[in-house]
Structures are given as structure tokens and as C-alpha cells.
PDB file of C-alpha atoms in Angstrom:
ATOM      1  CA  GLN A   4     -53.386-224.731  65.984  1.00 90.00           C
ATOM      2  CA  LEU A   5     -56.912-225.433  64.834  1.00 93.00           C
ATOM      3  CA  GLN A   6     -59.264-226.626  67.551  1.00 96.00           C
ATOM      4  CA  LEU A   7     -62.913-227.640  67.427  1.00 97.00           C
ATOM      5  CA  GLN A   8     -65.248-227.925  70.393  1.00 98.00           C
ATOM      6  CA  GLU A   9     -68.761-229.355  70.374  1.00 98.00           C
ATOM      7  CA  SER A  10     -71.395-228.018  72.746  1.00 98.00           C
ATOM      8  CA  GLY A  11     -75.069-228.631  73.403  1.00 97.00           C
ATOM      9  CA  PRO A  12     -77.508-230.611  75.546  1.00 97.00           C
ATOM     10  CA  GLY A  13     -76.414-234.080  76.570  1.00 96.00           C
ATOM     11  CA  LEU A  14     -79.985-235.304  76.889  1.00 98.00           C
ATOM     12  CA  VAL A  15     -82.766-234.906  74.365  1.00 98.00           C
ATOM     13  CA  LYS A  16     -86.302-236.275  74.556  1.00 98.00           C
ATOM     14  CA  PRO A  17     -87.686-238.539  71.832  1.00 98.00           C
ATOM     15  CA  SER A  18     -89.397-236.687  68.975  1.00 97.00           C
ATOM     16  CA  GLU A  19     -87.561-233.453  69.832  1.00 98.00           C
ATOM     17  CA  THR A  20     -84.751-231.751  67.935  1.00 98.00           C
ATOM     18  CA  LEU A  21     -81.103-232.334  68.775  1.00 98.00           C
ATOM     19  CA  SER A  22     -79.052-229.141  68.469  1.00 98.00           C
ATOM     20  CA  LEU A  23     -75.277-228.956  68.660  1.00 98.00           C
ATOM     21  CA  THR A  24     -72.753-226.219  67.966  1.00 98.00           C
ATOM     22  CA  CYS A  25     -69.105-226.531  67.010  1.00 98.00           C
ATOM     23  CA  THR A  26     -66.865-223.618  67.932  1.00 98.00           C
ATOM     24  CA  VAL A  27     -63.705-223.269  65.874  1.00 96.00           C
ATOM     25  CA  SER A  28     -60.593-221.628  67.282  1.00 95.00           C
ATOM     26  CA  GLY A  29     -57.142-221.123  65.830  1.00 93.00           C
ATOM     27  CA  GLY A  30     -58.514-220.461  62.362  1.00 91.00           C
ATOM     28  CA  SER A  31     -61.329-218.793  60.472  1.00 90.00           C
ATOM     29  CA  ILE A  32     -64.402-220.828  59.641  1.00 91.00           C
ATOM     30  CA  SER A  33     -64.885-218.733  56.517  1.00 87.00           C
ATOM     31  CA  SER A  34     -61.458-219.403  55.064  1.00 82.00           C
ATOM     32  CA  THR A  35     -61.704-220.254  51.411  1.00 75.00           C
ATOM     33  CA  TYR A  36     -62.245-223.879  50.460  1.00 79.00           C
ATOM     34  CA  ASN A  37     -62.916-225.088  54.002  1.00 89.00           C
ATOM     35  CA  TYR A  38     -65.468-227.838  54.545  1.00 94.00           C
ATOM     36  CA  TRP A  39     -66.880-228.525  58.006  1.00 96.00           C
ATOM     37  CA  GLY A  40     -68.560-231.779  58.960  1.00 97.00           C
ATOM     38  CA  TRP A  41     -70.546-233.665  61.564  1.00 98.00           C
ATOM     39  CA  ILE A  42     -69.979-237.352  62.282  1.00 98.00           C
ATOM     40  CA  ARG A  43     -71.567-239.532  64.925  1.00 98.00           C
ATOM     41  CA  GLN A  44     -70.751-242.807  66.654  1.00 98.00           C
ATOM     42  CA  PRO A  45     -73.356-244.811  68.590  1.00 98.00           C
ATOM     43  CA  PRO A  46     -71.960-246.411  71.748  1.00 97.00           C
ATOM     44  CA  GLY A  47     -69.741-249.352  70.827  1.00 96.00           C
ATOM     45  CA  LYS A  48     -70.355-248.919  67.110  1.00 97.00           C
ATOM     46  CA  GLY A  49     -68.688-247.380  64.072  1.00 97.00           C
ATOM     47  CA  LEU A  50     -68.560-243.925  62.539  1.00 98.00           C
ATOM     48  CA  GLU A  51     -71.388-242.430  60.502  1.00 98.00           C
ATOM     49  CA  TRP A  52     -71.000-239.252  58.456  1.00 98.00           C
ATOM     50  CA  ILE A  53     -73.997-236.976  59.032  1.00 98.00           C
ATOM     51  CA  GLY A  54     -73.293-234.024  56.792  1.00 98.00           C
ATOM     52  CA  THR A  55     -70.924-231.282  55.705  1.00 97.00           C
ATOM     53  CA  ILE A  56     -71.124-227.575  55.046  1.00 96.00           C
ATOM     54  CA  TYR A  57     -68.849-225.634  52.736  1.00 93.00           C
ATOM     55  CA  TYR A  58     -67.563-222.225  53.868  1.00 89.00           C
ATOM     56  CA  SER A  59     -69.926-220.608  51.367  1.00 88.00           C
ATOM     57  CA  GLY A  60     -72.942-222.328  52.931  1.00 91.00           C
ATOM     58  CA  SER A  61     -73.491-225.218  50.519  1.00 94.00           C
ATOM     59  CA  THR A  62     -74.530-228.364  52.339  1.00 97.00           C
ATOM     60  CA  TYR A  63     -74.156-232.094  51.750  1.00 97.00           C
ATOM     61  CA  TYR A  64     -76.095-234.640  53.768  1.00 98.00           C
ATOM     62  CA  ASN A  65     -76.091-238.387  54.347  1.00 97.00           C
ATOM     63  CA  PRO A  66     -79.064-239.646  52.317  1.00 96.00           C
ATOM     64  CA  SER A  67     -80.238-241.755  55.245  1.00 97.00           C
ATOM     65  CA  LEU A  68     -80.557-238.658  57.449  1.00 98.00           C
ATOM     66  CA  ARG A  69     -81.252-235.921  54.905  1.00 97.00           C
ATOM     67  CA  SER A  70     -84.907-235.459  55.768  1.00 98.00           C
ATOM     68  CA  ARG A  71     -84.063-234.686  59.416  1.00 98.00           C
ATOM     69  CA  VAL A  72     -80.733-232.839  59.246  1.00 98.00           C
ATOM     70  CA  THR A  73     -79.870-229.161  58.931  1.00 98.00           C
ATOM     71  CA  ILE A  74     -76.304-227.854  59.121  1.00 98.00           C
ATOM     72  CA  SER A  75     -75.657-224.134  59.208  1.00 97.00           C
ATOM     73  CA  ILE A  76     -72.698-221.824  59.597  1.00 95.00           C
ATOM     74  CA  ASP A  77     -72.297-218.593  61.581  1.00 94.00           C
ATOM     75  CA  THR A  78     -69.170-216.833  60.424  1.00 92.00           C
ATOM     76  CA  SER A  79     -69.597-213.991  62.935  1.00 93.00           C
ATOM     77  CA  LYS A  80     -69.209-216.463  65.794  1.00 96.00           C
ATOM     78  CA  ASN A  81     -66.791-218.821  64.019  1.00 95.00           C
ATOM     79  CA  GLN A  82     -69.266-221.640  64.595  1.00 96.00           C
ATOM     80  CA  PHE A  83     -71.258-224.182  62.675  1.00 97.00           C
ATOM     81  CA  SER A  84     -74.267-226.072  63.930  1.00 98.00           C
ATOM     82  CA  LEU A  85     -76.205-229.307  63.596  1.00 98.00           C
ATOM     83  CA  LYS A  86     -79.929-229.799  64.012  1.00 98.00           C
ATOM     84  CA  LEU A  87     -81.415-233.292  63.879  1.00 98.00           C
ATOM     85  CA  SER A  88     -85.178-233.437  64.175  1.00 98.00           C
ATOM     86  CA  SER A  89     -87.591-236.123  65.378  1.00 98.00           C
ATOM     87  CA  VAL A  90     -84.919-237.992  67.291  1.00 98.00           C
ATOM     88  CA  THR A  91     -85.318-241.513  68.643  1.00 98.00           C
ATOM     89  CA  ALA A  92     -83.171-243.715  70.848  1.00 98.00           C
ATOM     90  CA  THR A  93     -81.215-244.813  67.771  1.00 98.00           C
ATOM     91  CA  ASP A  94     -79.837-241.263  67.521  1.00 98.00           C
ATOM     92  CA  THR A  95     -78.007-241.726  70.819  1.00 98.00           C
ATOM     93  CA  ALA A  96     -74.333-241.303  69.973  1.00 98.00           C
ATOM     94  CA  VAL A  97     -71.144-239.365  70.429  1.00 98.00           C
ATOM     95  CA  TYR A  98     -71.349-236.490  67.964  1.00 98.00           C
ATOM     96  CA  TYR A  99     -68.101-235.135  66.502  1.00 98.00           C
ATOM     97  CA  CYS A 100     -67.510-231.999  64.538  1.00 98.00           C
ATOM     98  CA  ALA A 101     -64.583-231.963  62.147  1.00 97.00           C
ATOM     99  CA  ARG A 102     -62.816-229.970  59.487  1.00 95.00           C
ATOM    100  CA  HIS A 103     -62.163-231.582  56.170  1.00 93.00           C
ATOM    101  CA  GLY A 104     -58.604-231.539  54.892  1.00 87.00           C
ATOM    102  CA  GLY A 105     -55.453-231.408  56.964  1.00 79.00           C
ATOM    103  CA  GLY A 106     -52.682-233.907  57.465  1.00 74.00           C
ATOM    104  CA  GLY A 107     -51.795-233.544  53.818  1.00 79.00           C
ATOM    105  CA  GLY A 108     -55.189-234.554  52.517  1.00 80.00           C
ATOM    106  CA  SER A 109     -57.859-232.382  50.953  1.00 90.00           C
ATOM    107  CA  TYR A 110     -61.607-231.988  51.396  1.00 90.00           C
ATOM    108  CA  PHE A 111     -62.168-235.710  50.929  1.00 93.00           C
ATOM    109  CA  VAL A 112     -60.685-236.552  54.339  1.00 95.00           C
ATOM    110  CA  LEU A 113     -61.399-235.371  57.879  1.00 95.00           C
ATOM    111  CA  GLY A 114     -58.149-234.159  59.341  1.00 94.00           C
ATOM    112  CA  TYR A 115     -59.232-232.202  62.409  1.00 95.00           C
ATOM    113  CA  TRP A 116     -61.725-233.508  64.937  1.00 97.00           C
ATOM    114  CA  GLY A 117     -63.364-232.183  68.044  1.00 98.00           C
ATOM    115  CA  GLN A 118     -63.319-234.302  71.174  1.00 98.00           C
ATOM    116  CA  GLY A 119     -66.928-235.352  70.686  1.00 98.00           C
ATOM    117  CA  THR A 120     -69.997-234.968  72.847  1.00 98.00           C
ATOM    118  CA  LEU A 121     -72.369-237.710  73.963  1.00 98.00           C
ATOM    119  CA  VAL A 122     -76.018-237.060  73.258  1.00 98.00           C
ATOM    120  CA  THR A 123     -78.539-239.429  74.787  1.00 98.00           C
ATOM    121  CA  VAL A 124     -82.105-239.599  73.545  1.00 98.00           C
ATOM    122  CA  SER A 125     -84.375-240.589  76.384  1.00 97.00           C
ATOM    123  CA  SER A 126     -87.514-239.444  78.112  1.00 96.00           C
TER     124      SER A 126
ATOM    125  CA  GLU B  15     -73.801-245.304  47.045  1.00 86.00           C
ATOM    126  CA  ILE B  16     -70.574-247.194  47.736  1.00 92.00           C
ATOM    127  CA  VAL B  17     -70.498-249.542  50.710  1.00 96.00           C
ATOM    128  CA  LEU B  18     -67.172-250.281  52.401  1.00 98.00           C
ATOM    129  CA  THR B  19     -66.741-253.645  54.104  1.00 98.00           C
ATOM    130  CA  GLN B  20     -63.784-254.126  56.417  1.00 98.00           C
ATOM    131  CA  SER B  21     -62.293-257.437  57.465  1.00 97.00           C
ATOM    132  CA  PRO B  22     -61.605-259.021  59.765  1.00 97.00           C
ATOM    133  CA  GLY B  23     -63.820-257.559  62.441  1.00 97.00           C
ATOM    134  CA  THR B  24     -61.157-258.202  65.050  1.00 98.00           C
ATOM    135  CA  LEU B  25     -57.470-258.976  64.606  1.00 98.00           C
ATOM    136  CA  SER B  26     -55.637-260.499  67.587  1.00 97.00           C
ATOM    137  CA  LEU B  27     -51.888-260.070  67.290  1.00 97.00           C
ATOM    138  CA  SER B  28     -48.783-259.768  69.439  1.00 97.00           C
ATOM    139  CA  LEU B  29     -46.357-256.889  69.739  1.00 97.00           C
ATOM    140  CA  GLY B  30     -43.969-256.798  66.827  1.00 97.00           C
ATOM    141  CA  GLU B  31     -46.258-258.752  64.517  1.00 97.00           C
ATOM    142  CA  ARG B  32     -47.505-257.544  61.151  1.00 98.00           C
ATOM    143  CA  ALA B  33     -51.132-256.448  60.844  1.00 98.00           C
ATOM    144  CA  THR B  34     -52.991-256.560  57.559  1.00 98.00           C
ATOM    145  CA  LEU B  35     -56.413-254.909  57.431  1.00 98.00           C
ATOM    146  CA  SER B  36     -58.747-255.095  54.461  1.00 98.00           C
ATOM    147  CA  CYS B  37     -61.299-252.628  53.090  1.00 98.00           C
ATOM    148  CA  ARG B  38     -63.441-253.818  50.204  1.00 98.00           C
ATOM    149  CA  ALA B  39     -65.715-251.502  48.219  1.00 97.00           C
ATOM    150  CA  SER B  40     -69.032-252.496  46.671  1.00 97.00           C
ATOM    151  CA  GLN B  41     -67.887-250.930  43.399  1.00 96.00           C
ATOM    152  CA  SER B  42     -64.643-249.696  41.963  1.00 96.00           C
ATOM    153  CA  LEU B  43     -63.464-246.396  43.371  1.00 94.00           C
ATOM    154  CA  SER B  44     -60.621-243.989  42.868  1.00 94.00           C
ATOM    155  CA  SER B  45     -57.755-244.621  45.261  1.00 94.00           C
ATOM    156  CA  SER B  46     -57.364-240.858  45.511  1.00 94.00           C
ATOM    157  CA  TYR B  47     -60.459-240.792  47.701  1.00 95.00           C
ATOM    158  CA  LEU B  48     -59.701-243.680  50.057  1.00 97.00           C
ATOM    159  CA  ALA B  49     -58.503-242.864  53.578  1.00 97.00           C
ATOM    160  CA  TRP B  50     -57.794-244.680  56.828  1.00 98.00           C
ATOM    161  CA  TYR B  51     -58.310-243.537  60.432  1.00 98.00           C
ATOM    162  CA  GLN B  52     -57.208-244.828  63.814  1.00 98.00           C
ATOM    163  CA  GLN B  53     -59.393-244.511  66.891  1.00 98.00           C
ATOM    164  CA  LYS B  54     -58.287-245.365  70.407  1.00 97.00           C
ATOM    165  CA  PRO B  55     -60.777-245.853  73.254  1.00 95.00           C
ATOM    166  CA  GLY B  56     -62.240-242.577  74.450  1.00 95.00           C
ATOM    167  CA  GLN B  57     -60.493-240.593  71.721  1.00 97.00           C
ATOM    168  CA  SER B  58     -61.514-238.966  68.466  1.00 98.00           C
ATOM    169  CA  PRO B  59     -60.489-240.630  65.221  1.00 98.00           C
ATOM    170  CA  ARG B  60     -57.131-239.630  63.759  1.00 97.00           C
ATOM    171  CA  LEU B  61     -56.339-239.464  60.064  1.00 97.00           C
ATOM    172  CA  LEU B  62     -53.665-242.043  59.157  1.00 97.00           C
ATOM    173  CA  MET B  63     -53.619-242.360  55.384  1.00 97.00           C
ATOM    174  CA  TYR B  64     -55.121-240.553  52.431  1.00 96.00           C
ATOM    175  CA  GLY B  65     -55.076-241.270  48.742  1.00 95.00           C
ATOM    176  CA  ALA B  66     -54.889-244.940  49.782  1.00 96.00           C
ATOM    177  CA  SER B  67     -51.104-244.880  50.248  1.00 97.00           C
ATOM    178  CA  SER B  68     -50.011-241.468  51.514  1.00 96.00           C
ATOM    179  CA  ARG B  69     -49.295-241.116  55.194  1.00 97.00           C
ATOM    180  CA  ALA B  70     -50.826-238.151  56.963  1.00 95.00           C
ATOM    181  CA  THR B  71     -48.572-235.694  58.726  1.00 93.00           C
ATOM    182  CA  GLY B  72     -46.745-237.247  61.654  1.00 95.00           C
ATOM    183  CA  ILE B  73     -47.745-240.856  60.965  1.00 97.00           C
ATOM    184  CA  PRO B  74     -44.821-243.284  61.405  1.00 97.00           C
ATOM    185  CA  ASP B  75     -43.594-245.248  58.435  1.00 96.00           C
ATOM    186  CA  ARG B  76     -44.583-248.609  59.910  1.00 98.00           C
ATOM    187  CA  PHE B  77     -48.026-247.722  58.565  1.00 98.00           C
ATOM    188  CA  SER B  78     -48.560-248.254  54.858  1.00 98.00           C
ATOM    189  CA  GLY B  79     -51.536-248.421  52.551  1.00 98.00           C
ATOM    190  CA  SER B  80     -52.119-249.988  49.189  1.00 97.00           C
ATOM    191  CA  GLY B  81     -54.810-251.087  46.811  1.00 97.00           C
ATOM    192  CA  SER B  82     -56.919-250.093  43.865  1.00 97.00           C
ATOM    193  CA  GLY B  83     -60.329-250.714  42.387  1.00 96.00           C
ATOM    194  CA  THR B  84     -62.369-252.426  45.078  1.00 97.00           C
ATOM    195  CA  ASP B  85     -59.655-253.823  47.373  1.00 98.00           C
ATOM    196  CA  PHE B  86     -57.562-251.732  49.729  1.00 98.00           C
ATOM    197  CA  THR B  87     -55.191-252.695  52.529  1.00 98.00           C
ATOM    198  CA  LEU B  88     -53.723-251.001  55.568  1.00 98.00           C
ATOM    199  CA  THR B  89     -50.552-252.661  56.841  1.00 98.00           C
ATOM    200  CA  ILE B  90     -48.794-252.082  60.127  1.00 98.00           C
ATOM    201  CA  SER B  91     -45.359-253.632  59.721  1.00 97.00           C
ATOM    202  CA  ARG B  92     -44.508-254.176  63.392  1.00 97.00           C
ATOM    203  CA  LEU B  93     -47.146-253.562  66.011  1.00 97.00           C
ATOM    204  CA  GLU B  94     -46.244-251.151  68.776  1.00 97.00           C
ATOM    205  CA  PRO B  95     -48.276-250.870  72.005  1.00 96.00           C
ATOM    206  CA  GLU B  96     -49.910-247.649  70.823  1.00 97.00           C
ATOM    207  CA  ASP B  97     -51.188-249.286  67.615  1.00 97.00           C
ATOM    208  CA  PHE B  98     -53.831-251.373  69.329  1.00 95.00           C
ATOM    209  CA  ALA B  99     -56.988-249.539  68.324  1.00 98.00           C
ATOM    210  CA  VAL B 100     -59.888-249.575  65.889  1.00 98.00           C
ATOM    211  CA  TYR B 101     -59.181-248.695  62.264  1.00 98.00           C
ATOM    212  CA  TYR B 102     -61.702-247.337  59.779  1.00 98.00           C
ATOM    213  CA  CYS B 103     -61.491-246.890  56.050  1.00 98.00           C
ATOM    214  CA  GLN B 104     -63.376-243.997  54.481  1.00 98.00           C
ATOM    215  CA  HIS B 105     -64.306-243.014  50.961  1.00 97.00           C
ATOM    216  CA  TYR B 106     -65.379-239.789  49.332  1.00 94.00           C
ATOM    217  CA  GLY B 107     -67.474-239.753  46.209  1.00 91.00           C
ATOM    218  CA  SER B 108     -70.411-237.823  44.715  1.00 90.00           C
ATOM    219  CA  SER B 109     -70.462-235.391  47.651  1.00 92.00           C
ATOM    220  CA  LEU B 110     -70.836-238.242  50.133  1.00 95.00           C
ATOM    221  CA  TRP B 111     -68.403-239.409  52.761  1.00 96.00           C
ATOM    222  CA  THR B 112     -68.685-243.080  53.788  1.00 97.00           C
ATOM    223  CA  PHE B 113     -66.983-245.126  56.492  1.00 98.00           C
ATOM    224  CA  GLY B 114     -66.370-248.828  56.790  1.00 98.00           C
ATOM    225  CA  GLN B 115     -67.537-250.549  59.955  1.00 98.00           C
ATOM    226  CA  GLY B 116     -64.053-250.806  61.431  1.00 98.00           C
ATOM    227  CA  THR B 117     -61.453-253.415  62.356  1.00 98.00           C
ATOM    228  CA  LYS B 118     -60.298-253.752  65.936  1.00 98.00           C
ATOM    229  CA  VAL B 119     -56.650-254.652  66.442  1.00 98.00           C
ATOM    230  CA  GLU B 120     -56.256-256.184  69.871  1.00 97.00           C
ATOM    231  CA  ILE B 121     -53.390-257.633  71.847  1.00 93.00           C
ATOM    232  CA  LYS B 122     -53.202-261.408  71.675  1.00 91.00           C
TER     233      LYS B 122
END
């Protein structure tokens, strides 16, 4: 069964770079046609898609975050990562990693989610 | 960029009642790319529906989806205790994935 687990610092200082890793188990991150995404949720608020990486390395970013976001993939470790630069308090959120597809749907849905990790931006 | 607006913000209903949740798009979209998710407190979102009206694997048939163009609906025919949660619609288009702001279904 596919499982995703986010990891990284829970506290980041303003103006620094937030870095998170998602470790995938129960399946290969480089399997053909797989898309892997990052989504965040500020406390008490809704979901915001951050970006997605295709197994081949192609990336797609939310236009509102594009200038600060980098998503990469490490097939040797079965991981993909998120970097968000120049963070402010408004970047405080639970960050989820997810795999597109699953549940019967295709790449246009997010069928597998990690449990999420809270990242707080504060000095 | 398509904006999804969900209504109402909160729906207060009793067990066994019917819940009707709305998702309105700022422009017409393909129903093939409209999905719904359920999120319970402290949990990750779970895929409920895709293609506007297809239930994801393991989703009970009291959940149904409909709609086309700019107006989409998620219906829960008879609310069970485990259905009280927040529901989000989501759209894919032009290599962008967009969520609505959510509707909370709470116990009346």
C-alpha cells in the first residue's frame, strides 16, 4: 500500500527557506505517469495547491507561489522535496505531500496523501 | 485561472438529513476535471468523487455528485455521524490544480 511521509523542520525563521521532504514507500516514485504534489493548509483555513512534479522531472507551480517554490525529485531515495524561499508568517501551515491519481481518478485528482506536517514561520 | 466558490460556508444538519453542497466555477469547466474531497479534523483530505459524479474507491453510495458547466453539487443522501466534516471541490486545468474554500457540514 502506498504511503507518503513528510519530514523537515517544524520551525523556520522569517526570510529563510522552508525545506520539506516526502518519502514514498510501497511504490516507486519513478513509476511511469506518476505525478507528485505539495499542498498546504494554514491553520483553520482551506487547502492551497503549491506545486507538482512529474516522474520525469517536469514541474508545475501555483502562479501565486512560483517565484519562491522549487520542487525536485530524488529517485534513488524514493523522495521528492519542496523548497519555499523568503518565508513569512503567512507561510505557516500544515504541508501535505500527495500522489496524483488513485481511487479511480487520474492525474487530475490527489488520491494519496501524507499525514501532513506543521511548519511555523517565526523568529 | 478558474476560481471555485463553495456555498454555503457552513451547513448545520441533523443525522439522517440530506446535505447539498455547491461548487461554482468562475468560468465553464469540464466535469471530467472536477473532484470532491472530505477532510475530518486532524486528518488529511480524502478523495470522494472525481469526474464530478464518479465515486472514488470505497466511498459509500450515499455520496453522489452532479453538475456541468459552472455549477456542481455534492449530495449526501442521509447524513451519518462520520460525514460531519469539511468538503472541498477541486479542479484541474491548464496544468493547475485549484481548490474551493470548503464547506463545513456540522451537526445541528
